[in-house]
Amino acid sequence: MIPPRFEYHAPKTVGEAVALLGLLGSDAKLLAGGHSLLPMMKLRFAQPEHLIDINRIPELKGIREEGGTVVIGAMTVENDLISSPILQAKVPLLCEAAKLIADPQVRNRGTIGGDIAHGDPGNDHPALSIAIDASFVLEGPNGRRTVAADGFFLGTYMTLLQENEVMCEIRVPAFAAGTGYAYEKLKRKTGDWATAGCAVVIRKTGDQVSHVRIALTNVAPTALHAEAAEAALLGKPFNAANVQAAVAAAIAICDPAEDLRGDIEYKTAMAGEMVKRALNKAWALCA
């Protein structure tokens, strides 16, 4: 289908974009990579009267370090995450996970901020952001505010991002030495959303788990922070029994929707398998 008519705007600064959002209100949508919004417009699930293209705002792109924090511009594309020397050294999970997102063509245009702000439980960066303890810098008419990834996602296509705000930055604490990490994702084919996915960040002291974050993709109306699964491991030896307890706790919070990727029982079981694989892979990388 062909999308309905709309007016196109191309602000050069975040301030201009925020002003346009305030002026145009709910009739306007931000255009980032476009891989989520444009298909919805073609199907007429979304019919904005105004598109505000933020691709020409240079301050929204790039990756830099600020002390022990890695700062990623919201309009940074997936391929730039993969090739970034800073991320490879400081937050390598994002580099590895980006390779599993869609296909090369999409990764050349799709942005990390667009993936997050869209609030789709099938997108990969919501769960990844929770696992890496990321926070998001949002700018609106009253200035900037910073919100944690954990708690940002409220439901399908629902986040704490207000209609008059622009996501500017993703801020991530650099991984401590010896951090293990993994993103395991089951999908039917290249380019598909996950049937189920799991992001893990873990550290150890001796033979015990001293830090762990577990988050799940596409097995509920929003990305899930598996806190009970973390509690099953934290401060305990990493062994098969404790891993299985974590898997069981993760399975217990799953609430997937049945679709062409599988029924509820299958998706829930695959979520458990992704948790198990991600935990074992991440633990093997711990130094």
GROMACS .gro file of C-alpha atoms in nm, residues 33-281:
model
  249
   33GLY     CA    1   1.597   0.493   1.037
   34GLY     CA    2   1.239   0.443   0.923
   35HIS     CA    3   1.238   0.063   0.936
   36SER     CA    4   0.960   0.055   1.194
   37LEU     CA    5   0.756   0.365   1.109
   38LEU     CA    6   0.749   0.348   0.729
   39PRO     CA    7   0.611  -0.009   0.706
   40MET     CA    8   0.340   0.088   0.954
   41MET     CA    9   0.257   0.390   0.739
   42LYS     CA   10   0.238   0.179   0.424
   43LEU     CA   11  -0.008  -0.052   0.600
   44ARG     CA   12  -0.186   0.261   0.734
   45PHE     CA   13  -0.147   0.144   1.091
   46ALA     CA   14   0.020   0.483   1.142
   47GLN     CA   15  -0.103   0.795   0.960
   48PRO     CA   16   0.097   1.097   1.079
   49GLU     CA   17   0.025   1.425   0.906
   50HIS     CA   18   0.384   1.540   0.961
   51LEU     CA   19   0.717   1.355   0.951
   52ILE     CA   20   1.009   1.517   1.133
   53ASP     CA   21   1.330   1.373   0.986
   54ILE     CA   22   1.609   1.390   1.248
   55ASN     CA   23   1.878   1.239   1.025
   56ARG     CA   24   2.032   1.582   0.959
   57ILE     CA   25   2.109   1.654   1.326
   58PRO     CA   26   2.482   1.581   1.368
   59GLU     CA   27   2.478   1.592   1.750
   60LEU     CA   28   2.259   1.281   1.753
   61LYS     CA   29   2.527   1.063   1.592
   62GLY     CA   30   2.855   0.915   1.707
   63ILE     CA   31   3.013   0.723   1.993
   64ARG     CA   32   3.242   0.874   2.257
   65GLU     CA   33   3.374   0.817   2.609
   66GLU     CA   34   3.308   1.035   2.911
   67GLY     CA   35   3.512   0.897   3.197
   68GLY     CA   36   3.382   0.549   3.266
   69THR     CA   37   3.070   0.598   3.052
   70VAL     CA   38   3.021   0.524   2.683
   71VAL     CA   39   2.786   0.774   2.516
   72ILE     CA   40   2.608   0.669   2.196
   73GLY     CA   41   2.414   0.917   1.985
   74ALA     CA   42   2.058   0.797   1.936
   75MET     CA   43   2.088   0.824   1.556
   76THR     CA   44   2.396   0.601   1.541
   77VAL     CA   45   2.328   0.312   1.301
   78GLU     CA   46   2.377  -0.054   1.381
   79ASN     CA   47   2.678  -0.097   1.152
   80ASP     CA   48   2.855   0.182   1.339
   81LEU     CA   49   2.797  -0.007   1.663
   82ILE     CA   50   2.957  -0.315   1.512
   83SER     CA   51   3.267  -0.131   1.387
   84SER     CA   52   3.320   0.103   1.685
   85PRO     CA   53   3.662   0.052   1.854
   86ILE     CA   54   3.521   0.212   2.170
   87LEU     CA   55   3.234  -0.034   2.195
   88GLN     CA   56   3.456  -0.328   2.103
   89ALA     CA   57   3.679  -0.240   2.399
   90LYS     CA   58   3.423  -0.113   2.651
   91VAL     CA   59   3.080  -0.266   2.576
   92PRO     CA   60   3.144  -0.552   2.332
   93LEU     CA   61   2.800  -0.702   2.387
   94LEU     CA   62   2.649  -0.425   2.172
   95CYS     CA   63   2.887  -0.505   1.885
   96GLU     CA   64   2.809  -0.875   1.894
   97ALA     CA   65   2.434  -0.829   1.934
   98ALA     CA   66   2.409  -0.578   1.648
   99LYS     CA   67   2.537  -0.847   1.411
  100LEU     CA   68   2.219  -1.045   1.487
  101ILE     CA   69   1.985  -0.757   1.408
  102ALA     CA   70   1.805  -0.782   1.073
  103ASP     CA   71   2.043  -0.782   0.773
  104PRO     CA   72   2.327  -0.561   0.639
  105GLN     CA   73   2.092  -0.335   0.444
  106VAL     CA   74   1.880  -0.263   0.751
  107ARG     CA   75   2.187  -0.221   0.972
  108ASN     CA   76   2.310   0.055   0.739
  109ARG     CA   77   2.000   0.263   0.816
  110GLY     CA   78   1.845   0.134   1.137
  111THR     CA   79   1.940   0.336   1.445
  112ILE     CA   80   1.985   0.232   1.806
  113GLY     CA   81   1.764   0.516   1.929
  114GLY     CA   82   1.485   0.432   1.687
  115ASP     CA   83   1.496   0.068   1.793
  116ILE     CA   84   1.463   0.169   2.159
  117ALA     CA   85   1.210   0.453   2.126
  118HIS     CA   86   0.968   0.248   1.915
  119GLY     CA   87   0.893   0.025   2.215
  120ASP     CA   88   0.843  -0.292   2.012
  121PRO     CA   89   0.900  -0.602   2.232
  122GLY     CA   90   1.042  -0.775   1.924
  123ASN     CA   91   1.324  -0.521   1.892
  124ASP     CA   92   1.659  -0.622   2.035
  125HIS     CA   93   1.792  -0.308   2.203
  126PRO     CA   94   1.530  -0.283   2.480
  127ALA     CA   95   1.647  -0.606   2.645
  128LEU     CA   96   2.010  -0.527   2.568
  129SER     CA   97   1.975  -0.183   2.728
  130ILE     CA   98   1.835  -0.335   3.045
  131ALA     CA   99   2.114  -0.592   3.061
  132ILE     CA  100   2.391  -0.333   3.024
  133ASP     CA  101   2.233  -0.091   3.276
  134ALA     CA  102   2.192   0.179   3.012
  135SER     CA  103   2.017   0.510   3.060
  136PHE     CA  104   1.859   0.740   2.802
  137VAL     CA  105   1.893   1.116   2.767
  138LEU     CA  106   1.566   1.271   2.648
  139GLU     CA  107   1.517   1.635   2.546
  140GLY     CA  108   1.185   1.816   2.554
  141PRO     CA  109   1.056   2.171   2.592
  142ASN     CA  110   1.169   2.180   2.956
  143GLY     CA  111   1.524   2.067   2.883
  144ARG     CA  112   1.694   1.732   2.921
  145ARG     CA  113   1.624   1.444   3.157
  146THR     CA  114   1.787   1.104   3.202
  147VAL     CA  115   1.588   0.787   3.261
  148ALA     CA  116   1.705   0.431   3.326
  149ALA     CA  117   1.641   0.161   3.066
  150ASP     CA  118   1.499  -0.059   3.341
  151GLY     CA  119   1.147   0.080   3.375
  152PHE     CA  120   1.151   0.277   3.049
  153PHE     CA  121   0.949   0.018   2.856
  154LEU     CA  122   0.584   0.018   2.963
  155GLY     CA  123   0.416  -0.205   2.705
  156THR     CA  124   0.392  -0.268   2.332
  157TYR     CA  125   0.487   0.062   2.161
  158MET     CA  126   0.468   0.233   2.501
  159THR     CA  127   0.767   0.395   2.674
  160LEU     CA  128   0.846   0.685   2.905
  161LEU     CA  129   0.942   0.897   2.602
  162GLN     CA  130   0.685   1.176   2.573
  163GLU     CA  131   0.534   1.293   2.243
  164ASN     CA  132   0.724   1.623   2.270
  165GLU     CA  133   1.063   1.466   2.347
  166VAL     CA  134   1.357   1.349   2.137
  167MET     CA  135   1.588   1.069   2.246
  168CYS     CA  136   1.939   1.215   2.225
  169GLU     CA  137   2.183   0.971   2.384
  170ILE     CA  138   2.223   0.623   2.521
  171ARG     CA  139   2.467   0.618   2.815
  172VAL     CA  140   2.629   0.289   2.919
  173PRO     CA  141   2.874   0.215   3.200
  174ALA     CA  142   3.189   0.061   3.053
  175PHE     CA  143   3.221  -0.307   3.137
  176ALA     CA  144   3.450  -0.385   3.428
  177ALA     CA  145   3.749  -0.609   3.356
  178GLY     CA  146   3.651  -0.974   3.343
  179THR     CA  147   3.286  -0.915   3.247
  180GLY     CA  148   3.118  -1.196   3.057
  181TYR     CA  149   2.836  -1.123   2.813
  182ALA     CA  150   2.610  -1.288   2.557
  183TYR     CA  151   2.301  -1.232   2.346
  184GLU     CA  152   2.131  -1.549   2.231
  185LYS     CA  153   1.852  -1.510   1.978
  186LEU     CA  154   1.636  -1.768   1.806
  187LYS     CA  155   1.483  -1.653   1.478
  188ARG     CA  156   1.330  -1.828   1.180
  189LYS     CA  157   1.544  -1.657   0.918
  190THR     CA  158   1.781  -1.366   0.862
  191GLY     CA  159   1.598  -1.039   0.912
  192ASP     CA  160   1.321  -1.179   1.130
  193TRP     CA  161   1.238  -1.071   1.482
  194ALA     CA  162   1.333  -1.309   1.761
  195THR     CA  163   1.114  -1.603   1.848
  196ALA     CA  164   1.284  -1.554   2.184
  197GLY     CA  165   1.605  -1.382   2.293
  198CYS     CA  166   1.813  -1.333   2.605
  199ALA     CA  167   2.083  -1.081   2.696
  200VAL     CA  168   2.320  -1.157   2.984
  201VAL     CA  169   2.596  -0.960   3.154
  202ILE     CA  170   2.779  -1.140   3.434
  203ARG     CA  171   3.086  -1.112   3.657
  204LYS     CA  172   3.240  -1.344   3.914
  205THR     CA  173   3.445  -1.337   4.230
  206GLY     CA  174   3.616  -1.671   4.278
  207ASP     CA  175   3.359  -1.932   4.175
  208GLN     CA  176   3.060  -1.720   4.272
  209VAL     CA  177   2.844  -1.484   4.069
  210SER     CA  178   2.908  -1.128   4.190
  211HIS     CA  179   2.700  -0.943   3.926
  212VAL     CA  180   2.437  -1.058   3.679
  213ARG     CA  181   2.180  -0.898   3.453
  214ILE     CA  182   1.931  -1.103   3.252
  215ALA     CA  183   1.678  -0.954   3.009
  216LEU     CA  184   1.443  -1.117   2.759
  217THR     CA  185   1.331  -1.024   2.407
  218ASN     CA  186   0.988  -1.082   2.249
  219VAL     CA  187   0.833  -1.311   2.510
  220ALA     CA  188   0.595  -1.054   2.664
  221PRO     CA  189   0.429  -0.723   2.569
  222THR     CA  190   0.760  -0.554   2.657
  223ALA     CA  191   1.123  -0.646   2.718
  224LEU     CA  192   1.156  -0.828   3.051
  225HIS     CA  193   1.409  -0.779   3.329
  226ALA     CA  194   1.438  -1.126   3.481
  227GLU     CA  195   1.515  -1.018   3.837
  228ALA     CA  196   1.411  -1.346   4.000
  229ALA     CA  197   1.642  -1.531   3.761
  230GLU     CA  198   1.926  -1.301   3.866
  231ALA     CA  199   1.848  -1.369   4.233
  232ALA     CA  200   1.879  -1.743   4.168
  233LEU     CA  201   2.244  -1.688   4.072
  234LEU     CA  202   2.374  -1.383   4.259
  235GLY     CA  203   2.619  -1.467   4.535
  236LYS     CA  204   2.608  -1.838   4.450
  237PRO     CA  205   2.835  -2.078   4.263
  238PHE     CA  206   2.771  -2.099   3.890
  239ASN     CA  207   2.663  -2.459   3.847
  240ALA     CA  208   2.401  -2.656   3.657
  241ALA     CA  209   2.149  -2.654   3.943
  242ASN     CA  210   2.163  -2.277   3.993
  243VAL     CA  211   2.151  -2.213   3.618
  244GLN     CA  212   1.841  -2.431   3.595
  245ALA     CA  213   1.683  -2.237   3.881
  246ALA     CA  214   1.750  -1.915   3.689
  247VAL     CA  215   1.600  -2.066   3.374
  248ALA     CA  216   1.287  -2.168   3.564
  249ALA     CA  217   1.252  -1.819   3.713
  250ALA     CA  218   1.286  -1.661   3.368
  251ILE     CA  219   1.029  -1.896   3.217
  252ALA     CA  220   0.784  -1.804   3.493
  253ILE     CA  221   0.763  -1.438   3.382
  254CYS     CA  222   0.718  -1.506   3.011
  255ASP     CA  223   0.389  -1.405   2.852
  256PRO     CA  224   0.438  -1.441   2.477
  257ALA     CA  225   0.178  -1.395   2.207
  258GLU     CA  226   0.106  -1.682   1.971
  259ASP     CA  227   0.197  -1.605   1.610
  260LEU     CA  228   0.372  -1.756   1.308
  261ARG     CA  229   0.691  -1.793   1.513
  262GLY     CA  230   0.526  -2.040   1.747
  263ASP     CA  231   0.263  -2.102   2.011
  264ILE     CA  232   0.287  -1.989   2.371
  265GLU     CA  233   0.433  -2.316   2.500
  266TYR     CA  234   0.703  -2.328   2.233
  267LYS     CA  235   0.807  -1.964   2.274
  268THR     CA  236   0.824  -1.999   2.651
  269ALA     CA  237   1.038  -2.311   2.623
  270MET     CA  238   1.268  -2.138   2.376
  271ALA     CA  239   1.304  -1.842   2.611
  272GLY     CA  240   1.433  -2.083   2.874
  273GLU     CA  241   1.676  -2.234   2.626
  274MET     CA  242   1.805  -1.889   2.525
  275VAL     CA  243   1.859  -1.802   2.894
  276LYS     CA  244   2.055  -2.122   2.948
  277ARG     CA  245   2.272  -2.069   2.639
  278ALA     CA  246   2.338  -1.703   2.715
  279LEU     CA  247   2.432  -1.772   3.078
  280ASN     CA  248   2.675  -2.049   2.987
  281LYS     CA  249   2.830  -1.846   2.705
   0.00000   0.00000   0.00000
